[in-house]
CSV table of C-alpha atoms in Angstrom, one decimal:
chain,number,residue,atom,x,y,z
M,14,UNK,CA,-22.9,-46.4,-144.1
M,15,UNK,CA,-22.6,-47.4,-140.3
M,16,UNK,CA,-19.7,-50.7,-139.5
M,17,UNK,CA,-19.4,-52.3,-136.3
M,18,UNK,CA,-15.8,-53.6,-136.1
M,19,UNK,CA,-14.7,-55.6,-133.6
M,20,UNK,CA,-11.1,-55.2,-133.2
M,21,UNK,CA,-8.7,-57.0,-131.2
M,22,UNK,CA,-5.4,-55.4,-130.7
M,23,UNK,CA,-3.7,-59.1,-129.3
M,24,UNK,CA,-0.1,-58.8,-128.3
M,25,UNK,CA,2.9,-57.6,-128.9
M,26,UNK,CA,3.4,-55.4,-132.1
M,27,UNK,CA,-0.4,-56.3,-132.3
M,28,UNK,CA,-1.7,-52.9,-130.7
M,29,UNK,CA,0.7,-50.8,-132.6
M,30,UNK,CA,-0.2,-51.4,-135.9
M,31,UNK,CA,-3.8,-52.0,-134.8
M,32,UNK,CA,-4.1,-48.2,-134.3
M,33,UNK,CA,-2.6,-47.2,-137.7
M,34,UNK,CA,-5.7,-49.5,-139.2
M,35,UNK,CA,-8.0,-47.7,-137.1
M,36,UNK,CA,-6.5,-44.6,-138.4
M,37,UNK,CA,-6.3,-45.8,-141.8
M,38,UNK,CA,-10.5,-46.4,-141.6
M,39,UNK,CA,-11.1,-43.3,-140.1
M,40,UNK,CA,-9.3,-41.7,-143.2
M,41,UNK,CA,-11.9,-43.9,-145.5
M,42,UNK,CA,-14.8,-42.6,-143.1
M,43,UNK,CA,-14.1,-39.4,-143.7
M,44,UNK,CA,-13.4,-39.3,-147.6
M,45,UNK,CA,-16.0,-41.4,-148.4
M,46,UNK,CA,-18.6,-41.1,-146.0
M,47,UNK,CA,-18.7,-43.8,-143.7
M,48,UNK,CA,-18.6,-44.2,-139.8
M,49,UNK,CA,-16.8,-47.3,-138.1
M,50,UNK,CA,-17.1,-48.3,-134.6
M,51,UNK,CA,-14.8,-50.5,-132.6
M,52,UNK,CA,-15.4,-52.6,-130.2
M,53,UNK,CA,-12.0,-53.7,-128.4
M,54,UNK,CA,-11.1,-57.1,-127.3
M,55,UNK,CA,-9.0,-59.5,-125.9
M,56,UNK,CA,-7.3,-62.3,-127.1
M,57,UNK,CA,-4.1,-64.2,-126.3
M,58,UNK,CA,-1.5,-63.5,-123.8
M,59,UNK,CA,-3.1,-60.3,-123.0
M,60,UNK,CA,-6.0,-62.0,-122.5
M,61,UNK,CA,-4.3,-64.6,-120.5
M,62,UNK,CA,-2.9,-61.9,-118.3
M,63,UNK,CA,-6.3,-60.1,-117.6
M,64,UNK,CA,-8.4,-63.1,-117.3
M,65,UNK,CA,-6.8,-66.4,-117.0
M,66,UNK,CA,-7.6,-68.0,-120.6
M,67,UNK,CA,-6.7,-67.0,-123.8
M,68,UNK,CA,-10.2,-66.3,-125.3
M,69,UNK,CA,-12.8,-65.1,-123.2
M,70,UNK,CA,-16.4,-65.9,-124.1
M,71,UNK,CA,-17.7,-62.4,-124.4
M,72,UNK,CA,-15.1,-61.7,-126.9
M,73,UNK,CA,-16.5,-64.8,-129.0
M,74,UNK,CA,-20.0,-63.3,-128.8
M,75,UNK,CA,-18.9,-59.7,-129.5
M,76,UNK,CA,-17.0,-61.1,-132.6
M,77,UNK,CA,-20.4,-63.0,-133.9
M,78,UNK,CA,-21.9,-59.5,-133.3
M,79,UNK,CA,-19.9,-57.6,-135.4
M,80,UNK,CA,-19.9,-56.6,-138.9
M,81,UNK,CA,-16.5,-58.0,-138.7
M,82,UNK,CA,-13.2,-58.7,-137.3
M,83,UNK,CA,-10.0,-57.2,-137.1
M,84,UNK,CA,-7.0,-58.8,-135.5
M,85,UNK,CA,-3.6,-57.5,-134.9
M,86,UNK,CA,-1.3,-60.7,-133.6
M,87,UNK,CA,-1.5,-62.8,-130.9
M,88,UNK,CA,1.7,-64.7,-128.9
M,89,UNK,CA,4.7,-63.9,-127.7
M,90,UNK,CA,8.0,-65.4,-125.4
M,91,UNK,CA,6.2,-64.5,-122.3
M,92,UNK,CA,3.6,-67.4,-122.7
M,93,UNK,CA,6.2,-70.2,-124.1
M,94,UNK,CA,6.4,-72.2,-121.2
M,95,UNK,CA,2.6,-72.8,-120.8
M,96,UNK,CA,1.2,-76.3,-121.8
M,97,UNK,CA,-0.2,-75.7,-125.9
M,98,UNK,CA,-3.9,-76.1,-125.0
M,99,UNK,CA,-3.1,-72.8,-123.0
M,100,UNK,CA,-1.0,-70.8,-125.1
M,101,UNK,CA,-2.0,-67.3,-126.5
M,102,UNK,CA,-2.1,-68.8,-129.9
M,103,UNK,CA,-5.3,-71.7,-129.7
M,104,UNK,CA,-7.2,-68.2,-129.2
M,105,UNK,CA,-6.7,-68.0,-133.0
M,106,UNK,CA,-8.3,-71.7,-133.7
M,107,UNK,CA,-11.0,-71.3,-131.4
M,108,UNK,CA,-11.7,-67.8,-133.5
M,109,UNK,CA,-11.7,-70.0,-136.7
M,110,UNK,CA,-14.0,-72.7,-135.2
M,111,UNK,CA,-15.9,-70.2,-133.2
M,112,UNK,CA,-16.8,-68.0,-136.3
M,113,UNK,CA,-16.7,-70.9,-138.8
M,114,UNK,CA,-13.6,-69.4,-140.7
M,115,UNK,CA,-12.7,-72.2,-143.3
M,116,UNK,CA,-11.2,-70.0,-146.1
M,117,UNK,CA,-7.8,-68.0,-145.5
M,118,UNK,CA,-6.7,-65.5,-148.2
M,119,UNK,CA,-3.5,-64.7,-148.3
M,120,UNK,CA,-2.3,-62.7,-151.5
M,121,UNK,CA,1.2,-62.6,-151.9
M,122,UNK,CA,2.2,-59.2,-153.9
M,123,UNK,CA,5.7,-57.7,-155.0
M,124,UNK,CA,5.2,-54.0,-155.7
M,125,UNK,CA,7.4,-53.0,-157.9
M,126,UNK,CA,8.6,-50.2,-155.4
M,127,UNK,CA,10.0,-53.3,-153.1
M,128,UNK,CA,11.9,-55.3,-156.0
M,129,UNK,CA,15.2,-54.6,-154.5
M,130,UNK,CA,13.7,-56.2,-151.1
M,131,UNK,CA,13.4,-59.3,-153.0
M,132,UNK,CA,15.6,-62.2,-152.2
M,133,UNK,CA,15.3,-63.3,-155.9
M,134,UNK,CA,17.6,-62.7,-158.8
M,135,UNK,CA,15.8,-59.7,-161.0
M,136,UNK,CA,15.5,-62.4,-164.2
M,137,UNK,CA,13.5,-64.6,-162.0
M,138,UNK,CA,11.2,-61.7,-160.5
M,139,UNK,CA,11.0,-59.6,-163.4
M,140,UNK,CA,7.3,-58.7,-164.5
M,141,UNK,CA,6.7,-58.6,-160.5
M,142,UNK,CA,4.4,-61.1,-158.8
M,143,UNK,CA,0.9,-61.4,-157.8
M,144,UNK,CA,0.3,-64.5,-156.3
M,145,UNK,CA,-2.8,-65.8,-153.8
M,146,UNK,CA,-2.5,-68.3,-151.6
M,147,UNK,CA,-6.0,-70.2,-150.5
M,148,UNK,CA,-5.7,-71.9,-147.5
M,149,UNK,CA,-8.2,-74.3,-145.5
M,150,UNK,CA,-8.3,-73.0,-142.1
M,151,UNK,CA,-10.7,-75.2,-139.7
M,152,UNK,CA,-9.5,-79.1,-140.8
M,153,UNK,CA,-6.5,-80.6,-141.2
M,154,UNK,CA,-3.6,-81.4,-138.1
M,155,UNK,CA,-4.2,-78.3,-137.0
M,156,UNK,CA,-7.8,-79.8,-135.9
M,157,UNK,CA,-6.9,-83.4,-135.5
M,158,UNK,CA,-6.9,-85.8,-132.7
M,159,UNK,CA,-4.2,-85.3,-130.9
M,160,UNK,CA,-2.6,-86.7,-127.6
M,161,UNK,CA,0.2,-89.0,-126.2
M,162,UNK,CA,0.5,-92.5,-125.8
M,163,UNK,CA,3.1,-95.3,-124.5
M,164,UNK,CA,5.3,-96.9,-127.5
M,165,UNK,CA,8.2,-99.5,-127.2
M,166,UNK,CA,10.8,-96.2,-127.8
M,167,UNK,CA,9.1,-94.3,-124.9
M,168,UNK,CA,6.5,-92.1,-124.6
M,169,UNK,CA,5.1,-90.7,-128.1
M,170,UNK,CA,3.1,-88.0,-129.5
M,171,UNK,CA,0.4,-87.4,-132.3
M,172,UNK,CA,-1.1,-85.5,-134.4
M,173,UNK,CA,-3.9,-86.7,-137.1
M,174,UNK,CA,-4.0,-85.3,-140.1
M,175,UNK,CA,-8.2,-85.8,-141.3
M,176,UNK,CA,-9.8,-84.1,-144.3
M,177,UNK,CA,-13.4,-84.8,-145.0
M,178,UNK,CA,-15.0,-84.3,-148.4
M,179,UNK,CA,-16.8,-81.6,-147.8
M,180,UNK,CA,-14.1,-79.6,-146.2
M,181,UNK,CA,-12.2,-80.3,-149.1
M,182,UNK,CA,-14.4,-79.1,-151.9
M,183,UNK,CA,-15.5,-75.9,-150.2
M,184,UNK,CA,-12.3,-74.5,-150.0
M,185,UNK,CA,-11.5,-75.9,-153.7
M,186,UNK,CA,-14.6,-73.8,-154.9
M,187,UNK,CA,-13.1,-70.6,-153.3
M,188,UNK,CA,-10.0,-71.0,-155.0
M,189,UNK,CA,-11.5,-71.8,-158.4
M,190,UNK,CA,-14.2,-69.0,-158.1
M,191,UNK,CA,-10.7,-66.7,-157.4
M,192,UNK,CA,-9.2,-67.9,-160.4
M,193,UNK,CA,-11.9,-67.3,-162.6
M,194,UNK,CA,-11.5,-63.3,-161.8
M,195,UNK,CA,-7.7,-63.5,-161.9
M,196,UNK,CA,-5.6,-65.8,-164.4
M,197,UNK,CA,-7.9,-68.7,-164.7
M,198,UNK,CA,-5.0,-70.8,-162.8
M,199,UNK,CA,-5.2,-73.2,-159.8
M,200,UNK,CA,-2.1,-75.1,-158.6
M,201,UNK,CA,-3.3,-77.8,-155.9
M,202,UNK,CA,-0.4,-78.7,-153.4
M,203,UNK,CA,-0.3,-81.9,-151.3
M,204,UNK,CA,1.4,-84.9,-150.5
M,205,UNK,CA,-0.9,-87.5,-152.7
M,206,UNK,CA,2.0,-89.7,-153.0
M,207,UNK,CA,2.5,-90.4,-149.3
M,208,UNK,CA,-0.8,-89.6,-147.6
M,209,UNK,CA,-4.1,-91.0,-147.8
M,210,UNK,CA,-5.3,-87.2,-146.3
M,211,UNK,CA,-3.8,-85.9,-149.4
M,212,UNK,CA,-5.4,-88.4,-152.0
M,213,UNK,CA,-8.6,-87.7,-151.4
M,214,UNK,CA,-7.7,-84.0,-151.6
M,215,UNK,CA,-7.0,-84.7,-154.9
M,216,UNK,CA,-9.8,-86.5,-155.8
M,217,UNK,CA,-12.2,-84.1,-154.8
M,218,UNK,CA,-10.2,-80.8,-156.0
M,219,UNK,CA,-10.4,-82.7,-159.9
M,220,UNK,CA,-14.3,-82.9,-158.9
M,221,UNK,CA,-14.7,-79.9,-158.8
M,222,UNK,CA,-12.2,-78.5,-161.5
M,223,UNK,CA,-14.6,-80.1,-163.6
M,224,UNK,CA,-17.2,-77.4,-162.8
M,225,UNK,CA,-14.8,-75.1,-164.1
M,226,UNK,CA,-13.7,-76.2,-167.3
M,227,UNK,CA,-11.7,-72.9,-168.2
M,228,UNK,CA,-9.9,-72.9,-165.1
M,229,UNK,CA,-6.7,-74.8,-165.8
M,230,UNK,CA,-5.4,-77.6,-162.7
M,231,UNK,CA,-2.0,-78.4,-161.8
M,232,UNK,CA,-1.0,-80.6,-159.1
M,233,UNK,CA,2.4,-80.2,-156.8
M,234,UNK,CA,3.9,-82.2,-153.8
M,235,UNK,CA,4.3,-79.8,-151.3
M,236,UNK,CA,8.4,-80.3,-151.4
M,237,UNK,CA,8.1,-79.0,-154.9
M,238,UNK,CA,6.2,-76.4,-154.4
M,239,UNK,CA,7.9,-74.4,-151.5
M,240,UNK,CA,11.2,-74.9,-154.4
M,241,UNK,CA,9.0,-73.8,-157.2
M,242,UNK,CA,7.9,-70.6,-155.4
M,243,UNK,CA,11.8,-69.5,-155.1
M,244,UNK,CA,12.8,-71.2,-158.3
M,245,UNK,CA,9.9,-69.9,-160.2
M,246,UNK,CA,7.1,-67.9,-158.3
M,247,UNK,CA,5.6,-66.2,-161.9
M,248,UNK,CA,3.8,-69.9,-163.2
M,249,UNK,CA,1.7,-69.3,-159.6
M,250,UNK,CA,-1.7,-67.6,-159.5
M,251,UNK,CA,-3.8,-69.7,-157.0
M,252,UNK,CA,-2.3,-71.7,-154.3
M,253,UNK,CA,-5.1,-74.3,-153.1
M,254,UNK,CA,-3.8,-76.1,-150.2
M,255,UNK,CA,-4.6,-77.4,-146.5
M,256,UNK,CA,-3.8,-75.7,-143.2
M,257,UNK,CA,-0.5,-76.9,-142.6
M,258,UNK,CA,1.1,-76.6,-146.2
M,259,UNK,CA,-0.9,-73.4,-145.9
M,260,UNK,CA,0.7,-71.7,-143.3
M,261,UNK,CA,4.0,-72.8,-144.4
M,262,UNK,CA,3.8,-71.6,-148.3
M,263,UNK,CA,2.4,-68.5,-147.6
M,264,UNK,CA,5.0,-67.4,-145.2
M,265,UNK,CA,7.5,-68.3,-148.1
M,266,UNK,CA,5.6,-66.4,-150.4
M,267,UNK,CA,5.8,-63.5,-148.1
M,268,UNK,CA,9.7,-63.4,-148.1
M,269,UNK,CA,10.0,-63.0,-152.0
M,270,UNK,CA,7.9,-59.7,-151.5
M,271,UNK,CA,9.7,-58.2,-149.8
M,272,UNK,CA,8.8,-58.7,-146.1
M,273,UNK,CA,6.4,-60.2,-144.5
M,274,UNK,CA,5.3,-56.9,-143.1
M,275,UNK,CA,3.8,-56.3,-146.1
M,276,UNK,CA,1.2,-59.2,-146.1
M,277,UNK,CA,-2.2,-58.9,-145.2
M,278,UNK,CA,-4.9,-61.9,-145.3
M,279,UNK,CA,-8.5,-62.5,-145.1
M,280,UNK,CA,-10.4,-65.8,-143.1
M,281,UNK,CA,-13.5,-65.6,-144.6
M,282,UNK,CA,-17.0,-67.8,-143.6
M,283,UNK,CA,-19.2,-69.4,-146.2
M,284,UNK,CA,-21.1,-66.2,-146.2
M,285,UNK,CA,-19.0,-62.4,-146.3
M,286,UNK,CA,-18.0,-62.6,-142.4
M,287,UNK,CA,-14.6,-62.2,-142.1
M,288,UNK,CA,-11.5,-62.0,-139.7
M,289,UNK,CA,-8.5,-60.1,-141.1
M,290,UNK,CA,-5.1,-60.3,-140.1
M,291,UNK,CA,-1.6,-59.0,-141.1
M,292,UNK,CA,0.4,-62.8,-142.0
M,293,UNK,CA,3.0,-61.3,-139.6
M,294,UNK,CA,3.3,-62.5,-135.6
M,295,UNK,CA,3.9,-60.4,-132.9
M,296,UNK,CA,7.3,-59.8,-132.9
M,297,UNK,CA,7.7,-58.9,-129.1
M,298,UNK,CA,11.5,-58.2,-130.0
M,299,UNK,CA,10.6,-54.8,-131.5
M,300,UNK,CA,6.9,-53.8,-129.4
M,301,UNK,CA,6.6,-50.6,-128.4
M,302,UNK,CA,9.7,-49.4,-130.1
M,303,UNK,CA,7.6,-47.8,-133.1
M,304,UNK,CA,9.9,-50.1,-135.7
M,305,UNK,CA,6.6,-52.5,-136.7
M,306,UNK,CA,5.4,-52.1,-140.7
M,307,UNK,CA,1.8,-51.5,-140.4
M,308,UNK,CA,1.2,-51.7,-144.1
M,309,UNK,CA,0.3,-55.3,-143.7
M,310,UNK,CA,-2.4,-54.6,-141.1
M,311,UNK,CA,-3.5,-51.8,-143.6
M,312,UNK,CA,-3.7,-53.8,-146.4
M,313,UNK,CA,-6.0,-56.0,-144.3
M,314,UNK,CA,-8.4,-53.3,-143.9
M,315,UNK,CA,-8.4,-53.2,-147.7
M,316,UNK,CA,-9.2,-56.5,-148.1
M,317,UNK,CA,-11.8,-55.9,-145.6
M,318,UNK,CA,-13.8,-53.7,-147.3
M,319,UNK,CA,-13.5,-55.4,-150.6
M,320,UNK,CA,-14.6,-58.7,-149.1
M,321,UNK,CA,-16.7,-58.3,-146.5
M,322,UNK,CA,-18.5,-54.7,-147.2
M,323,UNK,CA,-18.0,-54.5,-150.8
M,324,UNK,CA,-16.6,-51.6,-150.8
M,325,UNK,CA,-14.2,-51.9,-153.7
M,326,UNK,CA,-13.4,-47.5,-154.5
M,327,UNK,CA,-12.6,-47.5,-150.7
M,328,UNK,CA,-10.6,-50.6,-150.9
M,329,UNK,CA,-8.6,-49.3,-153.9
M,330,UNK,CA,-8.0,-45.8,-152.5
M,331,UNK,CA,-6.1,-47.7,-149.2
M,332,UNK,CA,-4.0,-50.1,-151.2
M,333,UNK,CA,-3.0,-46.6,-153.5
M,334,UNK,CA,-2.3,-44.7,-150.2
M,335,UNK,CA,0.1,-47.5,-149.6
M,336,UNK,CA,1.6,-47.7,-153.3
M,337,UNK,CA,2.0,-43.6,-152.9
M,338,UNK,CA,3.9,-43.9,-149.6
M,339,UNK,CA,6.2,-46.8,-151.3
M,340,UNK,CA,6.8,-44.4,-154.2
M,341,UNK,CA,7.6,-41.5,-152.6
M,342,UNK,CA,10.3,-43.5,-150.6
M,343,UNK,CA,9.1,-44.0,-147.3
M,344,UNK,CA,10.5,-47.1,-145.3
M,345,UNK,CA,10.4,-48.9,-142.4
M,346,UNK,CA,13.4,-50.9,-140.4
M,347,UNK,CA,11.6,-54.3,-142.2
M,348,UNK,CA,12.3,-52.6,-146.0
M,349,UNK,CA,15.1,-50.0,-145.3
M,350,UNK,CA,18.7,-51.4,-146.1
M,351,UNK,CA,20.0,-47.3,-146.2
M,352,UNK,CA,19.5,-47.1,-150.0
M,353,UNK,CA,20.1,-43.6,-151.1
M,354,UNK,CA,16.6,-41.8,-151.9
M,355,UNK,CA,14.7,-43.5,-149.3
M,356,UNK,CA,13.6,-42.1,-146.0
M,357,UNK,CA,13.5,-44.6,-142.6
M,358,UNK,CA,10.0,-43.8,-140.8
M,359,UNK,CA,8.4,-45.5,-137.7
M,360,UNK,CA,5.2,-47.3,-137.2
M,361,UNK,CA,3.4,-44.3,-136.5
M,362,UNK,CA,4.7,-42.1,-139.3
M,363,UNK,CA,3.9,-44.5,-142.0
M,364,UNK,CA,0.2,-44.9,-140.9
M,365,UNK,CA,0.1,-40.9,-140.7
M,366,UNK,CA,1.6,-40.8,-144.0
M,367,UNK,CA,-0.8,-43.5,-145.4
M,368,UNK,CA,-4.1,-41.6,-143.9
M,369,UNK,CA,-2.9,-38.4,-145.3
M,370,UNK,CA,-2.8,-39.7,-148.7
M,371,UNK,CA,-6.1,-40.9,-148.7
């Protein structure tokens, strides 16, 4: 088989681990017979840089082109200063409007290789975790009316918070379809007992649990549920939740495995496009130094070929390479605390070492 990837590098660590899931697909081409194509790209600050905004059309139009996407991170200090409807990172909600991304996937997963990277007392991880966190992606305050306007106390600004119906119960149906392969477990989080946004969330999410009568539904106020998943995690094995308690749980889920180097995650359309990311940012503290954990990136690509292509022996031989490397006690900076037995590789090492087991 013959995939078109677009792939865009972005900024920072972005190009670095970019190439180690390019190498990682060219491994998978090789053992299994397949040949992928990229098509590079900007986005973000580079983009800025090169071209004056941070997402150039034709890279819109080669993404809709594509078999699928592939994104390394985007941002960084350099661009800080710049009012937000120019900064590096609206290139990542116009690519979720753009490409009609509602549905991010973001599994959160402690291999048992990393249980001493855990924060968490042993008792309270023991059994390991396997958590996935379902995220809406194009609604919410992160697509709300926003602006400024004149109050008695001075100037103010807003963001709305807006959920329609529909919004709502597509992304519930993603999460209960998940459940239904996994645990048959959804745990909704919102703020029902403060915002109207969040009680018609609700509503519609017990809709459509009733469509799925052996999935069980529990609700959580988002203050409870970022101390559950410390306190916890193991009662999780859905997340369903809206872009902003979204992007904050999932970042806390990706600190009890470990590292957030570790995290990959999938923004998936209605249909089996897709846009996948590593959870991480760009980190322009460590670019270029070859200290950035691909794996996340890699896991990406394996999440990639499950979701979008199907391709679930290719997908399972990448997420082994990685559990192989772990096992034989291969590190980077992000999971190496000088622990006897383990050896500290670089960026590129790691990817070398993940290819070569596949």
């Amino acid at each position: 088989m013959q995939y078109k990837l677009a792939v865009i590098p972005g900024d920072g660590i972005g190009p670095e681990v970019m190439e180690q899931a390019k190498r990682t697909l060219d491994s998978i081409g090789t053992r299994f017979g397949h040949s992928f194509t990229y098509e590079t790209l900007l986005a973000g600050g580079c983009a800025i840089d090169k071209t004056g905004g941070c997402l150039p059309a034709e890279t819109v139009t080669a993404c809709k082109e594509a078999d699928t996407v592939l994104l390394g991170a985007i941002g960084g200090w350099k661009w800080d200063t710049l009012p937000g409807n120019e900064r590096p990172e609206q290139a990542l909600l116009g690519l979720r409007k753009e490409l009609k991304l509602f549905a991010n996937i973001r599994p959160a997963i402690l291999f048992e290789e990393l249980i001493d990277a855990c924060p968490l007392r042993p008792e309270i991880i023991a059994g390991g975790l396997d958590i996935v966190v379902v995220r809406e992606l194009t609604g919410g305050i992160y697509f709300g009316e926003k602006g400024y306007k004149d109050t008695p106390l001075g100037r103010a600004a807003y963001d709305v918070e807006q959920y329609a119906e529909e919004e709502v119960r597509r992304i519930a149906r993603v999460a209960f379809d998940m459940a239904m392969k996994r645990n048959k477990q959804v745990t909704s989080v919102d703020k029902a007992n403060v915002l109207e946004s969040s009680r018609l969330w609700r509503k519609i999410v017990i809709e459509v649990a009733a469509e799925y009568p052996e999935v069980t539904l529990n609700h959580l106020y988002i203050d409870n549920a970022t101390m559950q998943l410390v306190a916890a995690p193991r009662q999780f094995d859905v997340i369903l939740t809206g872009n902003m308690f979204g992007d904050i749980l999932s970042d806390e889920a990706s600190m009890i495995t470990g590292s957030i180097g570790m995290l990959p995650s999938a923004s998936l359309t209605a249909g089996n496009f897709g846009l996948y990311e590593p959870v991480h940012g760009s980190a322009p503290d460590i670019a270029g130094q070859d200290k950035a954990n691909p794996m996340a990136m890699i896991l990406s690509v394996a999440m990639m070929l499950r979701y979008t292509f199907g391709l679930t022996a290719e997908a399972d031989a990448v997420e082994m390479a990685v559990r192989q490397v772990l096992q034989k006690g291969y590190r980077t900076p992000d999971l190496y605390r000088g622990e006897d037995g383990l050896t500290l590789v670089g960026t590129r090492e790691v990817g070398r070492l993940i290819a070569e087991e596949i």
